[in-house]
Short mmCIF file of C-alpha atoms in Angstrom, two decimals:
data_model
loop_
_atom_site.label_atom_id
_atom_site.label_comp_id
_atom_site.label_asym_id
_atom_site.label_seq_id
_atom_site.Cartn_x
_atom_site.Cartn_y
_atom_site.Cartn_z
CA UNK A 1 -74.00 26.41 149.18
CA UNK A 2 -73.67 22.77 148.95
CA UNK A 3 -70.96 21.39 151.28
CA UNK A 4 -70.36 17.74 151.63
CA UNK A 5 -67.61 15.81 153.63
CA UNK A 6 -66.60 12.15 153.00
CA UNK A 7 -64.63 9.80 155.35
CA UNK A 8 -65.11 6.46 153.69
CA UNK A 9 -62.45 3.82 153.97
CA UNK A 10 -63.09 0.60 151.70
CA UNK A 11 -60.22 -1.55 151.06
CA UNK A 12 -59.50 -3.17 147.60
CA UNK A 13 -60.74 -6.70 147.42
CA UNK A 14 -58.54 -9.13 145.52
CA UNK A 15 -59.77 -12.65 144.32
CA UNK A 16 -57.46 -13.01 141.18
CA UNK A 17 -57.34 -16.60 140.07
CA UNK A 18 -53.50 -16.68 139.60
CA UNK A 19 -53.41 -16.86 135.79
CA UNK A 20 -50.28 -14.72 135.60
CA UNK A 21 -47.44 -14.60 138.07
CA UNK A 22 -46.26 -11.00 138.07
CA UNK A 23 -43.88 -9.22 140.51
CA UNK A 24 -42.87 -5.70 141.07
CA UNK A 25 -39.07 -4.76 140.53
CA UNK A 26 -37.00 -1.76 141.45
CA UNK A 27 -34.42 -0.32 139.18
CA UNK A 28 -30.97 1.12 140.39
CA UNK A 29 -32.66 4.48 140.84
CA UNK A 30 -35.34 3.06 143.03
CA UNK A 31 -38.13 3.28 140.31
CA UNK A 32 -40.63 0.63 140.25
CA UNK A 33 -41.89 -1.60 137.42
CA UNK A 34 -43.48 -5.11 136.78
CA UNK A 35 -42.24 -8.16 135.12
CA UNK A 36 -43.13 -11.73 134.66
CA UNK A 37 -41.87 -15.02 136.07
CA UNK A 38 -39.50 -15.21 132.93
CA UNK A 39 -38.03 -11.75 133.63
CA UNK A 40 -39.87 -10.21 130.73
CA UNK A 41 -40.86 -6.53 131.49
CA UNK A 42 -44.47 -6.00 131.44
CA UNK A 43 -44.38 -2.26 132.63
CA UNK A 44 -41.16 -0.52 132.71
CA UNK A 45 -39.61 0.78 135.92
CA UNK A 46 -40.81 4.49 135.98
CA UNK A 47 -42.71 4.93 139.08
CA UNK A 48 -41.81 6.50 142.29
CA UNK A 49 -43.88 4.40 144.68
CA UNK A 50 -44.88 5.34 148.29
CA UNK A 51 -46.22 2.29 149.59
CA UNK A 52 -43.97 -0.44 151.27
CA UNK A 53 -43.19 -2.44 148.12
CA UNK A 54 -40.21 -4.69 148.13
CA UNK A 55 -38.34 -5.91 145.02
CA UNK A 56 -40.02 -9.13 143.92
CA UNK A 57 -43.37 -8.52 145.87
CA UNK A 58 -46.20 -10.28 143.80
CA UNK A 59 -48.97 -8.38 142.01
CA UNK A 60 -52.05 -9.62 143.98
CA UNK A 61 -54.86 -7.63 142.46
CA UNK A 62 -56.55 -8.11 139.26
CA UNK A 63 -54.81 -5.36 137.77
CA UNK A 64 -51.37 -3.72 138.38
CA UNK A 65 -51.29 -0.61 140.60
CA UNK A 66 -48.57 1.79 141.10
CA UNK A 67 -48.97 4.00 144.28
CA UNK A 68 -47.10 7.13 143.32
CA UNK A 69 -46.13 9.42 140.69
CA UNK A 70 -44.64 8.66 137.32
CA UNK A 71 -41.18 9.96 136.08
CA UNK A 72 -41.64 13.23 134.28
CA UNK A 73 -45.39 13.28 134.73
CA UNK A 74 -47.80 15.96 134.21
CA UNK A 75 -49.65 16.34 137.45
CA UNK A 76 -53.32 15.96 137.02
CA UNK A 77 -55.87 17.28 139.50
CA UNK A 78 -57.63 14.96 141.88
CA UNK A 79 -55.59 11.93 140.34
CA UNK A 80 -53.18 9.45 142.18
CA UNK A 81 -51.27 6.59 141.15
CA UNK A 82 -51.58 4.31 137.94
CA UNK A 83 -53.23 1.24 137.14
CA UNK A 84 -52.31 -1.18 134.09
CA UNK A 85 -53.61 -4.57 133.02
CA UNK A 86 -51.48 -7.59 133.43
CA UNK A 87 -50.50 -7.27 129.81
CA UNK A 88 -48.97 -3.74 130.43
CA UNK A 89 -51.57 -1.79 129.07
CA UNK A 90 -52.55 1.43 130.93
CA UNK A 91 -56.03 1.62 132.26
CA UNK A 92 -56.82 4.50 134.30
CA UNK A 93 -55.68 6.97 137.23
CA UNK A 94 -57.62 6.70 140.41
CA UNK A 95 -59.28 9.37 142.06
CA UNK A 96 -57.02 10.86 144.92
CA UNK A 97 -58.56 10.03 148.39
CA UNK A 98 -57.22 9.99 151.78
CA UNK A 99 -53.46 10.50 150.66
CA UNK A 100 -53.87 7.59 148.30
CA UNK A 101 -56.11 5.86 145.63
CA UNK A 102 -59.51 5.84 146.14
CA UNK A 103 -61.16 2.67 147.70
CA UNK A 104 -63.67 0.42 146.16
CA UNK A 105 -67.06 0.73 147.32
CA UNK A 106 -69.92 -1.46 146.28
CA UNK A 107 -67.70 -3.01 143.71
CA UNK A 108 -66.39 0.27 141.96
CA UNK A 109 -64.02 2.82 142.55
CA UNK A 110 -63.73 6.40 141.21
CA UNK A 111 -61.12 7.38 138.52
CA UNK A 112 -60.10 10.67 136.84
CA UNK A 113 -59.88 11.22 133.16
CA UNK A 114 -59.18 14.88 131.76
CA UNK A 115 -60.21 16.43 135.01
CA UNK A 116 -63.47 14.70 135.20
CA UNK A 117 -64.51 11.82 137.70
CA UNK A 118 -66.27 8.40 136.74
CA UNK A 119 -66.26 4.81 138.07
CA UNK A 120 -64.24 1.52 137.09
CA UNK A 121 -64.88 -1.94 138.40
CA UNK A 122 -62.12 -4.25 140.01
CA UNK A 123 -60.92 -5.23 136.41
CA UNK A 124 -60.37 -1.77 135.33
CA UNK A 125 -63.54 -1.69 132.91
CA UNK A 126 -65.07 1.68 132.98
CA UNK A 127 -68.74 1.40 134.45
CA UNK A 128 -69.64 5.11 134.46
CA UNK A 129 -67.71 7.46 132.14
CA UNK A 130 -65.69 10.36 133.63
CA UNK A 131 -67.91 13.41 133.16
CA UNK A 132 -68.46 15.22 136.53
CA UNK A 133 -66.18 17.33 138.70
CA UNK A 134 -66.86 15.46 141.66
CA UNK A 135 -68.64 12.07 142.57
CA UNK A 136 -69.08 10.44 146.00
CA UNK A 137 -68.58 6.88 146.54
CA UNK A 138 -71.65 4.64 146.02
CA UNK A 139 -73.69 3.86 149.15
CA UNK A 140 -76.73 1.71 148.84
CA UNK A 141 -76.68 2.06 145.07
CA UNK A 142 -76.53 5.81 144.72
CA UNK A 143 -73.62 8.34 144.35
CA UNK A 144 -73.83 12.12 144.70
CA UNK A 145 -72.11 14.18 141.85
CA UNK A 146 -71.60 17.97 141.17
CA UNK A 147 -70.46 20.03 138.29
CA UNK A 148 -68.89 23.53 138.60
CA UNK A 149 -67.96 22.64 142.31
CA UNK A 150 -64.40 22.53 143.80
CA UNK A 151 -62.55 21.82 147.05
CA UNK A 152 -63.11 24.58 149.65
CA UNK A 153 -60.25 27.00 150.13
CA UNK A 154 -58.82 25.86 153.74
CA UNK A 155 -55.80 24.48 155.56
CA UNK A 156 -58.18 21.87 157.24
CA UNK A 157 -56.79 18.30 156.38
CA UNK A 158 -60.36 16.98 155.47
CA UNK A 159 -61.62 19.59 152.90
CA UNK A 160 -65.38 19.80 151.63
CA UNK A 161 -66.60 20.02 148.03
CA UNK A 162 -68.43 23.27 147.67
CA UNK A 163 -70.57 25.22 145.17
CA UNK A 164 -71.74 23.97 141.92
CA UNK A 165 -74.89 22.04 140.68
CA UNK A 166 -75.67 18.73 142.52
CA UNK A 167 -77.41 15.56 141.55
CA UNK A 168 -77.67 11.81 142.45
CA UNK A 169 -76.90 9.14 139.95
CA UNK A 170 -77.47 5.41 139.99
CA UNK A 171 -75.34 2.61 139.25
CA UNK A 172 -75.84 3.11 135.39
CA UNK A 173 -74.94 6.83 135.86
CA UNK A 174 -78.40 7.80 135.15
CA UNK A 175 -79.42 10.97 136.99
CA UNK A 176 -82.41 9.96 139.27
CA UNK A 177 -84.97 12.59 140.78
CA UNK A 178 -86.26 12.45 144.14
CA UNK A 179 -89.81 10.91 145.13
CA UNK A 180 -91.85 11.14 148.15
CA UNK A 181 -90.80 9.18 151.21
CA UNK A 182 -91.89 5.62 151.05
CA UNK A 183 -91.17 2.54 153.24
CA UNK A 184 -88.23 1.24 150.94
CA UNK A 185 -87.19 4.69 149.89
CA UNK A 186 -83.53 5.88 150.35
CA UNK A 187 -82.60 9.06 152.00
CA UNK A 188 -79.78 10.97 150.36
CA UNK A 189 -78.70 14.38 151.48
CA UNK A 190 -82.14 14.84 152.95
CA UNK A 191 -84.20 13.88 149.85
CA UNK A 192 -85.67 10.50 149.06
CA UNK A 193 -84.98 8.20 146.24
CA UNK A 194 -86.49 4.80 144.91
CA UNK A 195 -84.88 1.58 146.23
CA UNK A 196 -82.24 0.93 143.69
CA UNK A 197 -82.00 -3.00 144.22
CA UNK A 198 -83.86 -5.61 142.30
CA UNK A 199 -83.29 -9.54 142.30
CA UNK A 200 -83.74 -12.49 140.68
CA UNK A 201 -85.18 -15.66 142.53
CA UNK A 202 -81.52 -17.25 143.21
CA UNK A 203 -80.47 -13.80 144.49
CA UNK A 204 -83.53 -13.54 146.71
CA UNK A 205 -82.62 -16.89 148.28
CA UNK A 206 -78.92 -15.53 149.16
CA UNK A 207 -80.39 -12.66 150.86
CA UNK A 208 -82.95 -14.60 152.80
CA UNK A 209 -79.89 -16.64 154.41
CA UNK A 210 -78.74 -13.23 155.79
CA UNK A 211 -82.19 -12.01 156.65
CA UNK A 212 -82.66 -15.09 158.96
CA UNK A 213 -79.48 -14.13 160.65
CA UNK A 214 -80.67 -10.46 161.18
CA UNK A 215 -81.36 -10.52 164.92
CA UNK A 216 -78.07 -12.24 165.86
CA UNK A 217 -75.98 -10.16 163.45
CA UNK A 218 -77.73 -6.96 164.74
CA UNK A 219 -77.13 -7.73 168.40
CA UNK A 220 -73.25 -8.52 167.48
CA UNK A 221 -72.87 -5.17 165.69
CA UNK A 222 -74.81 -2.88 168.23
CA UNK A 223 -73.38 -4.60 171.42
CA UNK A 224 -70.94 -1.71 172.00
CA UNK A 225 -73.22 1.22 171.02
CA UNK A 226 -73.57 3.51 174.12
CA UNK A 227 -77.17 4.67 173.42
CA UNK A 228 -80.25 2.42 173.55
CA UNK A 229 -81.90 1.61 170.31
CA UNK A 230 -85.02 0.38 169.33
CA UNK A 231 -85.85 -2.65 167.48
CA UNK A 232 -86.45 -0.85 164.36
CA UNK A 233 -83.19 1.14 164.72
CA UNK A 234 -81.19 -2.14 165.09
CA UNK A 235 -82.67 -3.62 162.09
CA UNK A 236 -80.01 -4.48 159.35
CA UNK A 237 -80.42 -4.51 155.74
CA UNK A 238 -78.57 -6.86 153.20
CA UNK A 239 -78.04 -6.15 149.67
CA UNK A 240 -76.11 -7.54 146.66
CA UNK A 241 -73.72 -4.95 145.66
CA UNK A 242 -71.44 -7.11 143.21
CA UNK A 243 -72.09 -10.11 141.06
CA UNK A 244 -69.85 -12.90 139.68
CA UNK A 245 -67.51 -11.56 136.89
CA UNK A 246 -64.09 -12.27 135.49
CA UNK A 247 -61.49 -12.81 138.32
CA UNK A 248 -64.43 -12.38 140.85
CA UNK A 249 -66.38 -15.75 141.16
CA UNK A 250 -68.64 -14.25 144.02
CA UNK A 251 -71.78 -12.28 145.12
CA UNK A 252 -70.81 -9.71 147.43
CA UNK A 253 -73.32 -8.76 150.17
CA UNK A 254 -73.16 -5.57 152.11
CA UNK A 255 -74.76 -4.71 155.58
CA UNK A 256 -76.59 -1.42 156.01
CA UNK A 257 -78.26 0.31 159.12
CA UNK A 258 -81.65 1.43 159.12
CA UNK A 259 -80.64 4.69 157.59
CA UNK A 260 -79.42 2.70 154.59
CA UNK A 261 -75.62 3.39 155.27
CA UNK A 262 -73.11 0.82 155.10
CA UNK A 263 -72.02 -0.25 158.49
CA UNK A 264 -68.92 -2.01 157.40
CA UNK A 265 -66.68 0.97 156.38
CA UNK A 266 -63.66 -1.30 156.16
CA UNK A 267 -64.09 -4.91 155.82
CA UNK A 268 -66.72 -5.80 158.67
CA UNK A 269 -69.95 -7.04 157.93
CA UNK A 270 -69.14 -7.74 154.15
CA UNK A 271 -69.95 -11.25 152.87
CA UNK A 272 -69.07 -13.32 149.83
CA UNK A 273 -71.33 -16.02 148.55
CA UNK A 274 -69.73 -18.45 145.81
CA UNK A 275 -71.44 -18.15 142.35
CA UNK A 276 -73.35 -21.48 142.78
CA UNK A 277 -74.60 -20.16 146.16
CA UNK A 278 -73.07 -23.01 148.18
CA UNK A 279 -70.14 -21.38 150.13
CA UNK A 280 -70.52 -18.29 152.28
CA UNK A 281 -67.83 -16.20 153.67
CA UNK A 282 -67.24 -13.28 155.77
CA UNK A 283 -64.38 -10.62 154.89
CA UNK A 284 -61.80 -10.46 157.44
CA UNK A 285 -58.57 -8.27 158.16
CA UNK A 286 -56.42 -8.22 154.97
CA UNK A 287 -59.30 -9.19 152.81
CA UNK A 288 -59.10 -12.88 154.18
CA UNK A 289 -62.20 -15.01 153.45
CA UNK A 290 -63.48 -16.60 156.49
CA UNK A 291 -66.29 -19.57 156.61
CA UNK A 292 -69.42 -17.73 157.71
CA UNK A 293 -70.11 -20.17 160.59
CA UNK A 294 -66.61 -19.87 161.89
CA UNK A 295 -66.79 -16.04 161.71
CA UNK A 296 -70.16 -15.99 163.25
CA UNK A 297 -68.92 -18.05 166.29
CA UNK A 298 -65.99 -15.79 166.84
CA UNK A 299 -67.94 -12.59 166.69
CA UNK A 300 -70.55 -13.88 168.97
CA UNK A 301 -67.72 -14.74 171.53
CA UNK A 302 -66.15 -11.32 171.15
CA UNK A 303 -69.59 -9.65 171.65
CA UNK A 304 -70.32 -11.87 174.75
CA UNK A 305 -66.95 -11.06 176.23
CA UNK A 306 -67.41 -7.32 175.67
CA UNK A 307 -70.95 -7.45 177.41
CA UNK A 308 -69.35 -9.37 180.38
CA UNK A 309 -66.83 -6.51 180.69
CA UNK A 310 -69.47 -3.97 180.09
CA UNK A 311 -72.58 -5.14 182.05
CA UNK A 312 -74.30 -2.05 181.68
CA UNK A 313 -74.38 -1.75 177.87
CA UNK A 314 -77.83 -0.93 176.69
CA UNK A 315 -77.82 -3.20 173.56
CA UNK A 316 -77.72 -6.64 174.98
CA UNK A 317 -76.77 -9.65 173.08
CA UNK A 318 -78.89 -12.66 173.93
CA UNK A 319 -77.58 -16.17 175.07
#
């Protein structure tokens, strides 16, 4: 019996260019809607929102998200909240994860339609149609899916998906078959798959910048690990997981460990490179963009301080 657990927290990244000034508003019976700067109603007040929204709070993301239930809604399995475009058109219902809407991972998030699960991008565009009973978040270009599976019957807070037929898909939604283990292959649930990333010359140049920083970034990341790691175990991998598009003029570069697992489960070690390749930022708390050199200097300082306070740490940061 297949059994899989997920504890992935990836925040929504917002880089809307401010074309429309929209704000949330609350009705007399505390239902939430959205209007524009002239007071025109874009989405009527019909949502019971559970997040800490205040009347007049701006819509910051590329789409409009209501974190809660809809008045007189028909409950849908595995769905939570509602997403609209900025013209007020309904787009999709996010997959329910960790008591809220699914987070974005490698530029996409899961959504639910007619009980099936697929993927949408930050603009609400369907990337992979909803056709499986369950899919995992993407990690290193692959997602696990299953059909005929369901949540285990338990009172545990974190339930596992069990039963059914399982497989692995790539970012195009294509089913990928395992291969013999190779130098660049990716391990997923004990089997190996081809490296899914391919780049043009410009993109190779972007990644080369991070590769030159590999040793220093590795020392920063592993300085507070308790077990001694070999040089190969400390090697980091950098991959472009999102490219410039409407409302997002950046390449996003994620960082992975030697097992090809994302090391930045929240915002850590995720980077943005401007479309022309001239500006480089690190993502910080609350999705703030910090110039890379400023971020690097800060993180080196934090790592050195940790090492001073813990002189027996096995994975040293060099001076």
